[in-house]
């Protein structure tokens, strides 16, 4: 097992009605003025916005609104959030929505506590050492952002989509996870979420640097089996509370670093390949993953293939003789739940592969992953065309 340090300062309230604890948490933290960050309308439609406003009012907190966060959040909107937070002198950020809202809220929490331009944190020119306290109400379980120290932002001028990783610093202070708030997610949004949850675990499981880790492998397989079974439950009955709750906590488990701790060589190549896809074509992150992961698997090296075989046996209970078999089975699963497996299926009929290769190659180079040559990257993207 690889040595590691694990620290996660986020307090999580999970279950039906937990948003009602927001006011006492704000009071306990001495918060007086918040920037309320949210997206493009889903929280108004499902009643979460009204619930949160009641809590803010109960806590006697002044509210400055910063709505309109888009999926795959962009730098210009985060910058305006930082300016607003500074101008209004808020003492906390409250992010209410999915991963995009929570990620932008994190970027604002970091930018508002610093004199650096917020993109400097994402380009590696600066590192946030302190952030404003962040309270999140998660309405889309997928990214794990509600309990991790990561946020992802797209610079729409350069089309770079970069992750800022600062565990222990960027983690929300308190997160509220009410499965009821996820029941308005459509089947396809839930399918994208499922793809993302599974990918966070699979990318670690597929490491080429170990044979078998008794604890981590069982944890990872358990999270995936529970996610798959909860997804089936949700497809049958979208308001199945237990299925929604299992799905929600599985998302948090999958990408808060717990199941991956101690696993060597977790380099997330499929995420590196997906980021340019959702940056250039604004596709859902989960949709991009279900397109690119099978293509990556079909071309996996023998080191990864050993672990891929073991994953398919443990999670899907199938023997996969070759990697094309594994890719075929995974594509069939994604199609069954409603996530696309080609660029065209994701709404991009004629992608600019050369541009995607350039962006992905720069990202692999930045991570020091020199085995991802431009030729290898191009072959994977081309396999996503059909
Ligand atoms: O615009 P709003 O109103 O927020 O609507 C959203 C959006 O249209 C909607 N939605 C959210 N909750 C809902 C709902 N609709 C109905 N009912 C609800 N309860 O869903 C749409 C997608 O939301 P979004 O937040 O964009 O999705 P997701 O949670 O998948 O977040 C994706 C972003 O997170 C990044 C991705 O790259 C992408 O930018 N990631 C962040 C990670 C992290 N911080 O650790 C890791 C991930 O691998 C990922 O890269
Ligand atoms: Zn992801």
CSV table of C-alpha atoms and ligand atoms in Angstrom, one decimal:
chain,number,residue,atom,x,y,z
A,1,UNK,CA,0.0,0.0,0.0
A,2,UNK,CA,1.3,3.5,-0.8
A,3,UNK,CA,1.8,5.8,2.1
A,4,UNK,CA,-0.5,8.7,2.4
A,5,UNK,CA,-1.8,11.6,4.5
A,6,UNK,CA,-5.5,12.0,4.6
A,7,UNK,CA,-7.3,15.0,6.0
A,8,UNK,CA,-10.9,16.0,5.4
A,9,UNK,CA,-12.3,18.9,7.4
A,10,UNK,CA,-15.8,19.0,5.8
A,11,UNK,CA,-18.7,18.4,8.1
A,12,UNK,CA,-21.5,16.6,6.3
A,13,UNK,CA,-25.2,16.6,7.2
A,14,UNK,CA,-26.8,13.8,5.2
A,15,UNK,CA,-30.5,12.8,5.1
A,16,UNK,CA,-34.1,14.0,4.7
A,17,UNK,CA,-34.6,17.5,5.9
A,18,UNK,CA,-30.9,18.4,6.7
A,19,UNK,CA,-31.1,21.8,5.0
A,20,UNK,CA,-33.0,22.8,8.1
A,21,UNK,CA,-29.6,22.7,9.9
A,22,UNK,CA,-28.1,25.4,7.7
A,23,UNK,CA,-29.1,28.3,9.9
A,24,UNK,CA,-27.6,26.8,13.1
A,25,UNK,CA,-24.3,26.1,11.3
A,26,UNK,CA,-24.1,29.6,10.0
A,27,UNK,CA,-24.8,31.0,13.4
A,28,UNK,CA,-22.2,28.6,15.0
A,29,UNK,CA,-19.6,29.9,12.6
A,30,UNK,CA,-20.5,33.5,13.3
A,31,UNK,CA,-21.4,34.2,9.6
A,32,UNK,CA,-23.2,37.6,9.0
A,33,UNK,CA,-23.1,38.1,5.2
A,34,UNK,CA,-22.9,35.5,2.5
A,35,UNK,CA,-22.5,35.3,-1.3
A,36,UNK,CA,-25.2,32.9,-2.5
A,37,UNK,CA,-23.9,31.1,-5.5
A,38,UNK,CA,-26.3,29.1,-7.7
A,39,UNK,CA,-27.0,27.9,-11.2
A,40,UNK,CA,-29.6,28.6,-13.9
A,41,UNK,CA,-32.9,27.8,-12.3
A,42,UNK,CA,-33.2,24.2,-11.0
A,43,UNK,CA,-33.1,25.2,-7.4
A,44,UNK,CA,-35.9,27.7,-7.9
A,45,UNK,CA,-38.0,25.0,-9.6
A,46,UNK,CA,-37.5,22.3,-7.0
A,47,UNK,CA,-37.9,24.5,-3.9
A,48,UNK,CA,-34.4,24.3,-2.6
A,49,UNK,CA,-33.8,28.0,-3.2
A,50,UNK,CA,-36.8,28.9,-1.0
A,51,UNK,CA,-35.6,26.5,1.7
A,52,UNK,CA,-32.1,28.0,1.7
A,53,UNK,CA,-33.4,31.5,1.8
A,54,UNK,CA,-35.5,30.7,4.8
A,55,UNK,CA,-32.5,29.3,6.6
A,56,UNK,CA,-30.4,32.4,5.8
A,57,UNK,CA,-33.1,34.6,7.0
A,58,UNK,CA,-33.5,32.5,10.2
A,59,UNK,CA,-29.8,33.0,10.8
A,60,UNK,CA,-30.1,36.7,10.3
A,61,UNK,CA,-27.6,36.6,7.5
A,62,UNK,CA,-27.4,39.2,4.8
A,63,UNK,CA,-27.5,37.7,1.3
A,64,UNK,CA,-25.8,38.9,-1.9
A,65,UNK,CA,-26.8,36.7,-4.9
A,66,UNK,CA,-24.6,35.4,-7.6
A,67,UNK,CA,-26.7,33.2,-9.8
A,68,UNK,CA,-26.3,32.0,-13.4
A,69,UNK,CA,-23.4,29.6,-12.9
A,70,UNK,CA,-23.3,27.4,-16.0
A,71,UNK,CA,-22.5,23.7,-16.4
A,72,UNK,CA,-18.7,23.5,-16.9
A,73,UNK,CA,-18.3,26.8,-15.1
A,74,UNK,CA,-16.3,29.5,-16.7
A,75,UNK,CA,-13.6,31.9,-15.5
A,76,UNK,CA,-15.4,35.2,-16.4
A,77,UNK,CA,-18.4,34.3,-14.2
A,78,UNK,CA,-16.1,33.2,-11.3
A,79,UNK,CA,-14.2,36.5,-11.6
A,80,UNK,CA,-17.4,38.5,-11.3
A,81,UNK,CA,-18.3,36.4,-8.3
A,82,UNK,CA,-14.9,37.2,-6.7
A,83,UNK,CA,-15.4,40.9,-7.4
A,84,UNK,CA,-18.9,40.8,-5.9
A,85,UNK,CA,-17.8,39.0,-2.8
A,86,UNK,CA,-15.0,41.5,-2.2
A,87,UNK,CA,-17.2,44.5,-2.9
A,88,UNK,CA,-19.9,43.3,-0.5
A,89,UNK,CA,-17.3,42.1,2.1
A,90,UNK,CA,-19.1,38.8,2.6
A,91,UNK,CA,-17.6,36.6,5.2
A,92,UNK,CA,-18.7,33.3,3.7
A,93,UNK,CA,-19.8,31.7,0.4
A,94,UNK,CA,-22.9,29.5,0.1
A,95,UNK,CA,-23.1,27.3,-3.0
A,96,UNK,CA,-26.4,25.6,-3.8
A,97,UNK,CA,-26.5,23.2,-6.8
A,98,UNK,CA,-24.4,20.6,-8.6
A,99,UNK,CA,-20.7,20.2,-9.0
A,100,UNK,CA,-20.5,23.2,-11.3
A,101,UNK,CA,-22.0,25.5,-8.7
A,102,UNK,CA,-19.9,24.1,-5.9
A,103,UNK,CA,-16.7,24.3,-7.9
A,104,UNK,CA,-17.3,27.9,-8.8
A,105,UNK,CA,-18.2,28.7,-5.2
A,106,UNK,CA,-14.9,27.2,-4.2
A,107,UNK,CA,-13.0,29.3,-6.8
A,108,UNK,CA,-14.8,32.4,-5.4
A,109,UNK,CA,-14.0,31.4,-1.8
A,110,UNK,CA,-10.3,31.2,-2.8
A,111,UNK,CA,-10.3,34.3,-5.0
A,112,UNK,CA,-12.1,36.5,-2.5
A,113,UNK,CA,-9.5,35.7,0.2
A,114,UNK,CA,-6.6,36.6,-2.0
A,115,UNK,CA,-5.1,39.4,-4.1
A,116,UNK,CA,-4.2,37.0,-6.9
A,117,UNK,CA,-6.3,36.7,-10.0
A,118,UNK,CA,-8.4,33.5,-9.6
A,119,UNK,CA,-7.1,31.9,-12.8
A,120,UNK,CA,-3.5,32.0,-11.3
A,121,UNK,CA,-4.7,29.2,-8.9
A,122,UNK,CA,-5.7,27.1,-11.9
A,123,UNK,CA,-2.6,27.8,-14.0
A,124,UNK,CA,-0.2,27.0,-11.2
A,125,UNK,CA,1.0,30.6,-10.8
A,126,UNK,CA,-0.3,30.9,-7.3
A,127,UNK,CA,-1.7,28.6,-4.6
A,128,UNK,CA,-4.6,29.4,-2.3
A,129,UNK,CA,-3.6,29.0,1.3
A,130,UNK,CA,-6.8,30.4,2.8
A,131,UNK,CA,-10.3,30.6,1.6
A,132,UNK,CA,-13.6,32.0,2.9
A,133,UNK,CA,-15.8,29.5,4.8
A,134,UNK,CA,-17.9,27.6,2.3
A,135,UNK,CA,-21.3,26.1,3.0
A,136,UNK,CA,-22.7,23.9,0.2
A,137,UNK,CA,-26.1,22.4,-0.5
A,138,UNK,CA,-25.5,19.6,-3.0
A,139,UNK,CA,-28.4,18.9,-5.4
A,140,UNK,CA,-26.6,16.7,-7.9
A,141,UNK,CA,-24.5,13.9,-6.5
A,142,UNK,CA,-21.7,13.1,-9.0
A,143,UNK,CA,-18.5,15.0,-8.6
A,144,UNK,CA,-17.8,14.6,-4.9
A,145,UNK,CA,-17.1,18.3,-4.8
A,146,UNK,CA,-19.2,18.6,-1.7
A,147,UNK,CA,-16.6,16.8,0.4
A,148,UNK,CA,-13.3,17.2,-1.5
A,149,UNK,CA,-10.6,19.9,-2.0
A,150,UNK,CA,-10.9,20.1,-5.8
A,151,UNK,CA,-12.5,22.5,-8.2
A,152,UNK,CA,-12.6,22.7,-11.9
A,153,UNK,CA,-12.9,25.8,-14.0
A,154,UNK,CA,-12.8,26.5,-17.8
A,155,UNK,CA,-11.0,29.5,-19.1
A,156,UNK,CA,-13.3,30.2,-22.0
A,157,UNK,CA,-10.7,32.4,-23.8
A,158,UNK,CA,-8.1,29.6,-24.1
A,159,UNK,CA,-10.5,26.7,-23.7
A,160,UNK,CA,-8.3,25.2,-21.0
A,161,UNK,CA,-10.3,23.3,-18.4
A,162,UNK,CA,-8.1,22.9,-15.3
A,163,UNK,CA,-8.5,21.4,-11.9
A,164,UNK,CA,-7.3,23.1,-8.8
A,165,UNK,CA,-6.5,20.4,-6.2
A,166,UNK,CA,-5.9,21.6,-2.6
A,167,UNK,CA,-7.1,19.0,-0.1
A,168,UNK,CA,-7.7,20.4,3.3
A,169,UNK,CA,-7.9,24.0,2.0
A,170,UNK,CA,-10.6,24.0,-0.6
A,171,UNK,CA,-12.9,21.5,1.2
A,172,UNK,CA,-16.3,23.0,2.1
A,173,UNK,CA,-16.7,23.9,5.8
A,174,UNK,CA,-20.1,22.2,6.0
A,175,UNK,CA,-22.2,20.4,3.3
A,176,UNK,CA,-25.8,19.5,3.3
A,177,UNK,CA,-26.9,16.4,1.4
A,178,UNK,CA,-30.7,15.9,1.2
A,179,UNK,CA,-31.6,13.0,-1.2
A,180,UNK,CA,-35.0,14.6,-1.7
A,181,UNK,CA,-33.4,17.5,-3.5
A,182,UNK,CA,-32.0,15.1,-6.1
A,183,UNK,CA,-35.4,13.7,-7.1
A,184,UNK,CA,-35.9,16.3,-9.8
A,185,UNK,CA,-32.9,15.1,-11.7
A,186,UNK,CA,-34.0,13.6,-15.0
A,187,UNK,CA,-33.0,10.0,-15.9
A,188,UNK,CA,-30.3,11.3,-18.3
A,189,UNK,CA,-28.8,13.7,-15.7
A,190,UNK,CA,-28.8,10.8,-13.3
A,191,UNK,CA,-27.1,8.6,-15.9
A,192,UNK,CA,-24.3,11.2,-16.4
A,193,UNK,CA,-23.9,11.4,-12.6
A,194,UNK,CA,-23.6,7.6,-12.5
A,195,UNK,CA,-21.0,7.6,-15.2
A,196,UNK,CA,-19.0,10.2,-13.3
A,197,UNK,CA,-19.2,8.4,-9.9
A,198,UNK,CA,-18.1,5.0,-11.4
A,199,UNK,CA,-15.3,6.7,-13.3
A,200,UNK,CA,-13.8,8.2,-10.2
A,201,UNK,CA,-13.4,4.8,-8.7
A,202,UNK,CA,-12.6,2.9,-11.9
A,203,UNK,CA,-9.7,5.2,-12.8
A,204,UNK,CA,-8.1,4.4,-9.5
A,205,UNK,CA,-9.0,0.7,-9.7
A,206,UNK,CA,-7.4,0.5,-13.2
A,207,UNK,CA,-4.0,1.5,-11.8
A,208,UNK,CA,-1.1,-0.5,-13.3
A,209,UNK,CA,0.9,-0.3,-10.2
A,210,UNK,CA,-0.5,-2.9,-8.0
A,211,UNK,CA,-1.9,-6.5,-8.1
A,212,UNK,CA,-4.4,-6.5,-5.3
A,213,UNK,CA,-5.2,-4.2,-2.3
A,214,UNK,CA,-7.5,-6.2,0.0
A,215,UNK,CA,-9.1,-3.1,1.7
A,216,UNK,CA,-9.2,-0.6,-1.2
A,217,UNK,CA,-10.2,-3.0,-3.8
A,218,UNK,CA,-13.2,-4.1,-1.8
A,219,UNK,CA,-14.1,-0.6,-0.9
A,220,UNK,CA,-13.9,0.5,-4.6
A,221,UNK,CA,-15.9,-2.5,-5.8
A,222,UNK,CA,-18.5,-1.9,-3.1
A,223,UNK,CA,-19.0,1.7,-4.1
A,224,UNK,CA,-19.4,0.7,-7.7
A,225,UNK,CA,-21.8,-2.1,-7.0
A,226,UNK,CA,-23.9,0.1,-4.8
A,227,UNK,CA,-24.0,2.8,-7.4
A,228,UNK,CA,-25.0,0.5,-10.2
A,229,UNK,CA,-27.8,-1.0,-8.0
A,230,UNK,CA,-29.0,2.4,-6.9
A,231,UNK,CA,-29.0,3.6,-10.5
A,232,UNK,CA,-31.3,0.7,-11.4
A,233,UNK,CA,-33.5,1.5,-8.5
A,234,UNK,CA,-33.8,5.2,-9.5
A,235,UNK,CA,-34.6,4.2,-13.2
A,236,UNK,CA,-37.4,2.0,-11.9
A,237,UNK,CA,-38.7,4.5,-9.4
A,238,UNK,CA,-37.2,8.0,-9.5
A,239,UNK,CA,-38.5,9.0,-6.1
A,240,UNK,CA,-37.1,5.9,-4.3
A,241,UNK,CA,-35.6,7.6,-1.3
A,242,UNK,CA,-33.2,4.8,-0.3
A,243,UNK,CA,-31.9,4.5,-3.9
A,244,UNK,CA,-31.4,8.3,-4.1
A,245,UNK,CA,-29.7,8.3,-0.7
A,246,UNK,CA,-27.3,5.4,-1.6
A,247,UNK,CA,-26.5,7.1,-4.9
A,248,UNK,CA,-25.8,10.4,-3.2
A,249,UNK,CA,-23.5,9.1,-0.5
A,250,UNK,CA,-21.8,6.8,-3.1
A,251,UNK,CA,-20.9,9.9,-5.1
A,252,UNK,CA,-19.4,11.6,-2.1
A,253,UNK,CA,-17.5,8.4,-1.2
A,254,UNK,CA,-16.2,7.9,-4.7
A,255,UNK,CA,-14.3,11.2,-5.0
A,256,UNK,CA,-13.4,12.4,-1.5
A,257,UNK,CA,-10.1,10.5,-1.5
A,258,UNK,CA,-11.1,7.8,1.0
A,259,UNK,CA,-11.4,4.8,-1.3
A,260,UNK,CA,-8.3,5.8,-3.3
A,261,UNK,CA,-6.1,6.5,-0.3
A,262,UNK,CA,-3.1,4.1,-0.5
A,263,UNK,CA,-3.7,3.1,-4.1
A,264,UNK,CA,-0.5,3.8,-6.1
A,265,UNK,CA,-0.5,5.3,-9.6
A,266,UNK,CA,-4.0,6.9,-9.7
A,267,UNK,CA,-3.3,9.3,-12.6
A,268,UNK,CA,-6.9,9.8,-14.0
A,269,UNK,CA,-6.0,9.7,-17.7
A,270,UNK,CA,-9.7,9.4,-18.8
A,271,UNK,CA,-10.5,12.6,-16.9
A,272,UNK,CA,-7.5,14.3,-18.6
A,273,UNK,CA,-9.0,13.2,-22.0
A,274,UNK,CA,-12.5,14.3,-21.1
A,275,UNK,CA,-11.7,17.8,-19.9
A,276,UNK,CA,-11.0,19.2,-23.4
A,277,UNK,CA,-14.2,17.6,-24.7
A,278,UNK,CA,-16.4,19.3,-22.2
A,279,UNK,CA,-14.4,22.6,-22.4
A,280,UNK,CA,-14.6,22.8,-26.2
A,281,UNK,CA,-18.1,21.3,-26.7
A,282,UNK,CA,-19.7,22.2,-23.4
A,283,UNK,CA,-21.0,18.6,-23.1
A,284,UNK,CA,-21.9,17.1,-19.7
A,285,UNK,CA,-18.8,15.8,-17.9
A,286,UNK,CA,-20.4,12.4,-17.4
A,287,UNK,CA,-21.4,12.2,-21.1
A,288,UNK,CA,-17.8,12.9,-22.1
A,289,UNK,CA,-16.6,10.2,-19.8
A,290,UNK,CA,-18.9,7.5,-21.1
A,291,UNK,CA,-17.7,8.3,-24.6
A,292,UNK,CA,-14.0,8.2,-23.8
A,293,UNK,CA,-13.6,5.5,-21.1
A,294,UNK,CA,-14.5,2.5,-23.3
A,295,UNK,CA,-12.1,3.9,-26.0
A,296,UNK,CA,-9.3,4.1,-23.5
A,297,UNK,CA,-10.1,0.6,-22.1
A,298,UNK,CA,-10.0,-0.9,-25.6
A,299,UNK,CA,-6.4,0.4,-26.0
A,300,UNK,CA,-5.3,-0.2,-22.4
A,301,UNK,CA,-1.8,-1.6,-21.8
A,302,UNK,CA,-1.3,-5.0,-20.2
A,303,UNK,CA,-0.5,-3.5,-16.8
A,304,UNK,CA,-3.9,-1.8,-16.7
A,305,UNK,CA,-5.6,-4.8,-18.4
A,306,UNK,CA,-4.9,-7.1,-15.4
A,307,UNK,CA,-6.8,-4.7,-13.1
A,308,UNK,CA,-9.6,-4.1,-15.7
A,309,UNK,CA,-10.3,-7.9,-15.9
A,310,UNK,CA,-10.4,-8.1,-12.1
A,311,UNK,CA,-12.8,-5.1,-11.9
A,312,UNK,CA,-15.2,-6.5,-14.5
A,313,UNK,CA,-15.2,-9.9,-12.7
A,314,UNK,CA,-15.8,-8.3,-9.3
A,315,UNK,CA,-18.3,-5.5,-10.3
A,316,UNK,CA,-20.1,-6.9,-13.4
A,317,UNK,CA,-19.5,-10.6,-12.7
A,318,UNK,CA,-18.2,-11.2,-16.2
A,319,UNK,CA,-14.9,-12.6,-17.5
A,320,UNK,CA,-13.4,-10.4,-20.2
A,321,UNK,CA,-10.9,-12.2,-22.3
A,322,UNK,CA,-9.7,-9.0,-24.1
A,323,UNK,CA,-10.0,-5.3,-23.7
A,324,UNK,CA,-12.3,-4.9,-26.6
A,325,UNK,CA,-14.7,-7.2,-24.8
A,326,UNK,CA,-14.4,-5.0,-21.7
A,327,UNK,CA,-15.1,-1.9,-23.8
A,328,UNK,CA,-18.1,-3.5,-25.4
A,329,UNK,CA,-19.6,-4.5,-22.1
A,330,UNK,CA,-19.1,-1.1,-20.6
A,331,UNK,CA,-20.6,0.6,-23.7
A,332,UNK,CA,-23.6,-1.6,-23.4
A,333,UNK,CA,-24.0,-0.6,-19.7
A,334,UNK,CA,-23.8,3.1,-20.5
A,335,UNK,CA,-26.3,2.8,-23.3
A,336,UNK,CA,-28.7,0.9,-21.1
A,337,UNK,CA,-28.7,3.7,-18.5
A,338,UNK,CA,-28.8,6.4,-21.2
A,339,UNK,CA,-25.3,7.8,-21.4
A,340,UNK,CA,-23.7,8.3,-24.9
A,341,UNK,CA,-20.8,6.2,-26.2
A,342,UNK,CA,-19.7,8.2,-29.2
A,343,UNK,CA,-19.1,11.9,-30.0
A,344,UNK,CA,-22.2,11.9,-32.2
A,345,UNK,CA,-24.3,10.4,-29.4
A,346,UNK,CA,-23.1,13.2,-27.2
A,347,UNK,CA,-24.3,15.7,-29.8
A,348,UNK,CA,-21.0,16.4,-31.5
A,349,UNK,CA,-21.2,15.0,-35.0
A,350,UNK,CA,-17.9,16.4,-36.3
A,351,UNK,CA,-15.4,17.0,-33.5
A,352,UNK,CA,-12.1,18.8,-34.1
A,353,UNK,CA,-9.9,15.9,-33.0
A,354,UNK,CA,-6.7,17.9,-33.7
A,355,UNK,CA,-7.7,20.6,-31.3
A,356,UNK,CA,-8.7,18.1,-28.6
A,357,UNK,CA,-5.4,16.3,-29.0
A,358,UNK,CA,-3.5,19.6,-28.5
A,359,UNK,CA,-5.4,20.5,-25.4
A,360,UNK,CA,-5.1,17.0,-23.9
A,361,UNK,CA,-1.4,16.7,-24.8
A,362,UNK,CA,-0.7,20.0,-22.9
A,363,UNK,CA,-2.6,18.7,-19.9
A,364,UNK,CA,-0.7,15.3,-19.9
A,365,UNK,CA,2.6,17.2,-20.3
A,366,UNK,CA,1.7,19.4,-17.3
A,367,UNK,CA,1.1,16.2,-15.3
A,368,UNK,CA,4.4,14.7,-16.4
A,369,UNK,CA,2.5,11.8,-18.1
A,370,UNK,CA,4.9,11.4,-21.0
A,371,UNK,CA,3.6,8.0,-22.0
A,372,UNK,CA,0.5,9.8,-23.5
A,373,UNK,CA,2.0,10.8,-26.8
A,374,UNK,CA,0.0,12.8,-29.3
A,375,UNK,CA,-0.4,9.7,-31.4
A,376,UNK,CA,-1.8,7.7,-28.5
A,377,UNK,CA,-4.2,10.5,-27.6
A,378,UNK,CA,-5.3,10.8,-31.2
A,379,UNK,CA,-6.0,7.1,-31.5
A,380,UNK,CA,-8.2,7.2,-28.4
A,381,UNK,CA,-10.3,10.2,-29.6
A,382,UNK,CA,-10.6,8.6,-33.1
A,383,UNK,CA,-12.0,5.5,-31.4
A,384,UNK,CA,-14.7,7.7,-29.9
A,385,UNK,CA,-16.0,8.6,-33.4
A,386,UNK,CA,-18.0,5.4,-33.8
B,1,LIG,O1,-28.0,25.4,-13.7
B,1,LIG,P1,-28.6,24.6,-12.6
B,1,LIG,O2,-29.9,25.2,-12.2
B,1,LIG,O3,-27.6,24.4,-11.5
B,1,LIG,O4,-29.0,23.1,-13.2
B,1,LIG,C1,-28.1,22.1,-13.2
B,1,LIG,C2,-27.4,21.9,-14.6
B,1,LIG,O5,-28.3,22.3,-15.6
B,1,LIG,C3,-28.9,20.8,-13.1
B,1,LIG,N1,-29.2,20.4,-11.8
B,1,LIG,C4,-28.5,20.4,-10.6
B,1,LIG,N2,-29.2,19.9,-9.6
B,1,LIG,C5,-30.4,19.6,-10.1
B,1,LIG,C6,-30.5,19.9,-11.5
B,1,LIG,N3,-31.6,19.7,-12.2
B,1,LIG,C7,-32.7,19.2,-11.6
B,1,LIG,N4,-32.7,18.8,-10.3
B,1,LIG,C8,-31.6,19.0,-9.5
B,1,LIG,N5,-31.6,18.6,-8.2
B,1,LIG,O6,-28.0,19.8,-13.7
B,1,LIG,C9,-27.2,20.4,-14.7
B,1,LIG,C10,-25.8,19.9,-14.5
B,1,LIG,O7,-25.3,20.4,-13.3
B,1,LIG,P2,-23.7,20.5,-13.1
B,1,LIG,O8,-23.5,21.1,-11.7
B,1,LIG,O9,-23.0,21.1,-14.2
B,1,LIG,O10,-23.3,18.9,-13.1
B,1,LIG,P3,-22.2,18.2,-12.3
B,1,LIG,O11,-22.6,18.0,-10.8
B,1,LIG,O12,-22.0,16.9,-13.0
B,1,LIG,O13,-20.9,19.1,-12.3
B,1,LIG,C11,-20.1,19.1,-13.4
B,1,LIG,C12,-18.8,19.9,-13.2
B,1,LIG,O14,-18.0,19.4,-12.2
B,1,LIG,C13,-16.7,19.2,-12.7
B,1,LIG,C14,-16.9,18.8,-14.1
B,1,LIG,O15,-15.8,18.9,-14.9
B,1,LIG,C15,-17.9,19.9,-14.5
B,1,LIG,O16,-17.3,21.1,-14.7
B,1,LIG,N6,-16.0,18.1,-11.8
B,1,LIG,C16,-15.6,18.5,-10.6
B,1,LIG,C17,-14.9,17.6,-9.8
B,1,LIG,C18,-14.5,18.0,-8.4
B,1,LIG,N7,-14.8,19.2,-7.9
B,1,LIG,O17,-14.0,17.2,-7.7
B,1,LIG,C19,-14.5,16.3,-10.2
B,1,LIG,C20,-15.3,15.8,-11.4
B,1,LIG,O18,-14.5,14.8,-12.0
B,1,LIG,C21,-15.6,16.9,-12.4
B,1,LIG,O19,-14.4,17.2,-13.2
B,2,LIG,ZN1,-15.4,13.2,-12.8
